[in-house]
Amino acid sequence: MKDITSQYQNADGTSAPLNTRSGFVAIVGKPNVGKSTLLNSLMGVKIAPTSPRPQTTRKGVRGIASTDETQLVFVDTPGVHRPKDALGKYMNGEVQNALSDVDAVIWVVDLRHPPADEDSMVARSIRDLRAPLTVVGNKLDVAKYPEEALRLYTALLEGRTGETASVMLSAQNDVTKVAALRESLAANLPENPFFFPRGAASDQSREQWAAEILREEAMKKLRDELPYAVATRVTDWTERPDGLQRIEAEIVVDRQSHKGMVIGAGGKQLGAIGAAARKQLEVFLNAKVFLGVQVVVIPGWREDTEALRELGYE
């Protein structure tokens, strides 16, 4: 996972003492517990898509938070679940990849509910890790019995020998607690050169980021199981001399019958998805955006490894 882009050296080529700390922090948990919301709060800027639907995150998304002396590389991961198709297997694989070489782990749990089978799956995957672990009990503001719930989650880690801490918060609202968590993680980073340029906020390309914004809005507006049969990609991005960002994108579905559902009567559904995504893009880009969206059909793309690769799931 780690790829140091620059080393510290003396003028004669010998190694210089490090004066910076950096490392990777994986954020794991079952679907819909607030992992992406926590990442965005830790970053102070939107990096990962969020929606009320589970499994919004499909890829490991890196958020990069740097100060003069520290660099935290947060890796948001898909929710751990029992996969039903090749896409689901890819998503679970992303979690294992993220855990393979990290300096710390955040396990996000939902304090509104006791642990479920998927939480036990997560606990088994992290119990034997040597990296320091922080159990983040999320949604504190709406939980009735948060202390009891947190005890049940931490009990799943019985036998763990690595350093373990816990905190309860609301990832969406507890600015002070989120900041304290970030500072605690930064204080315990190992000595390393920075892995990414100091001003970077994410390792996503602008096209990948915009595609995820579009998919987020599609997931919010489409009903039933249809959101999980949807992928998105940006096919062209042009900046005009007047500053207008012209973006062409596709919403990909796996059945012909789904195409009409995404478009909607008179194109209203597609128009609403595109308008909502365009508003988000204009806010974050601080520029006028033209967003052209088409719906295309790739039959059975969630089970087609070549199609998954073309759509960026590789």
mmCIF file with all atom_site columns, C-alpha atoms in Angstrom, residues 5 48 53 70 87 96 107 124-125 140 186 191 198 217 224 258 285 289 296 312:
data_model
loop_
_atom_site.group_PDB
_atom_site.id
_atom_site.type_symbol
_atom_site.label_atom_id
_atom_site.label_alt_id
_atom_site.label_comp_id
_atom_site.label_asym_id
_atom_site.label_entity_id
_atom_site.label_seq_id
_atom_site.pdbx_PDB_ins_code
_atom_site.Cartn_x
_atom_site.Cartn_y
_atom_site.Cartn_z
_atom_site.occupancy
_atom_site.B_iso_or_equiv
_atom_site.pdbx_formal_charge
_atom_site.auth_seq_id
_atom_site.auth_comp_id
_atom_site.auth_asym_id
_atom_site.auth_atom_id
_atom_site.pdbx_PDB_model_num
ATOM 1  C CA . THR A 1 5   ? 7.258   9.660   -3.091  1.00 0.00 ? 5   THR A CA 1
ATOM 2  C CA . ALA A 1 48  ? -16.076 10.482  0.132   1.00 0.00 ? 48  ALA A CA 1
ATOM 3  C CA . ARG A 1 53  ? -28.240 3.845   1.853   1.00 0.00 ? 53  ARG A CA 1
ATOM 4  C CA . THR A 1 70  ? 2.500   15.210  10.237  1.00 0.00 ? 70  THR A CA 1
ATOM 5  C CA . LEU A 1 87  ? -18.742 -6.360  -7.065  1.00 0.00 ? 87  LEU A CA 1
ATOM 6  C CA . GLN A 1 96  ? -8.544  -6.512  3.373   1.00 0.00 ? 96  GLN A CA 1
ATOM 7  C CA . TRP A 1 107 ? -13.475 0.655   13.675  1.00 0.00 ? 107 TRP A CA 1
ATOM 8  C CA . ARG A 1 124 ? -12.533 -11.059 13.378  1.00 0.00 ? 124 ARG A CA 1
ATOM 9  C CA . SER A 1 125 ? -10.660 -9.222  10.635  1.00 0.00 ? 125 SER A CA 1
ATOM 10 C CA . LEU A 1 140 ? -24.064 9.150   19.961  1.00 0.00 ? 140 LEU A CA 1
ATOM 11 C CA . ALA A 1 186 ? -1.318  12.270  14.477  1.00 0.00 ? 186 ALA A CA 1
ATOM 12 C CA . GLU A 1 191 ? 8.619   8.755   11.830  1.00 0.00 ? 191 GLU A CA 1
ATOM 13 C CA . ARG A 1 198 ? 1.869   18.406  1.335   1.00 0.00 ? 198 ARG A CA 1
ATOM 14 C CA . GLU A 1 217 ? -27.037 11.676  -5.883  1.00 0.00 ? 217 GLU A CA 1
ATOM 15 C CA . ASP A 1 224 ? -35.484 -0.172  -3.986  1.00 0.00 ? 224 ASP A CA 1
ATOM 16 C CA . HIS A 1 258 ? -33.455 0.021   -15.451 1.00 0.00 ? 258 HIS A CA 1
ATOM 17 C CA . LEU A 1 285 ? -15.114 23.635  -7.598  1.00 0.00 ? 285 LEU A CA 1
ATOM 18 C CA . VAL A 1 289 ? -20.511 23.610  -14.218 1.00 0.00 ? 289 VAL A CA 1
ATOM 19 C CA . VAL A 1 296 ? -25.994 3.424   -20.737 1.00 0.00 ? 296 VAL A CA 1
ATOM 20 C CA . GLY A 1 312 ? -12.660 1.459   -12.097 1.00 0.00 ? 312 GLY A CA 1
#
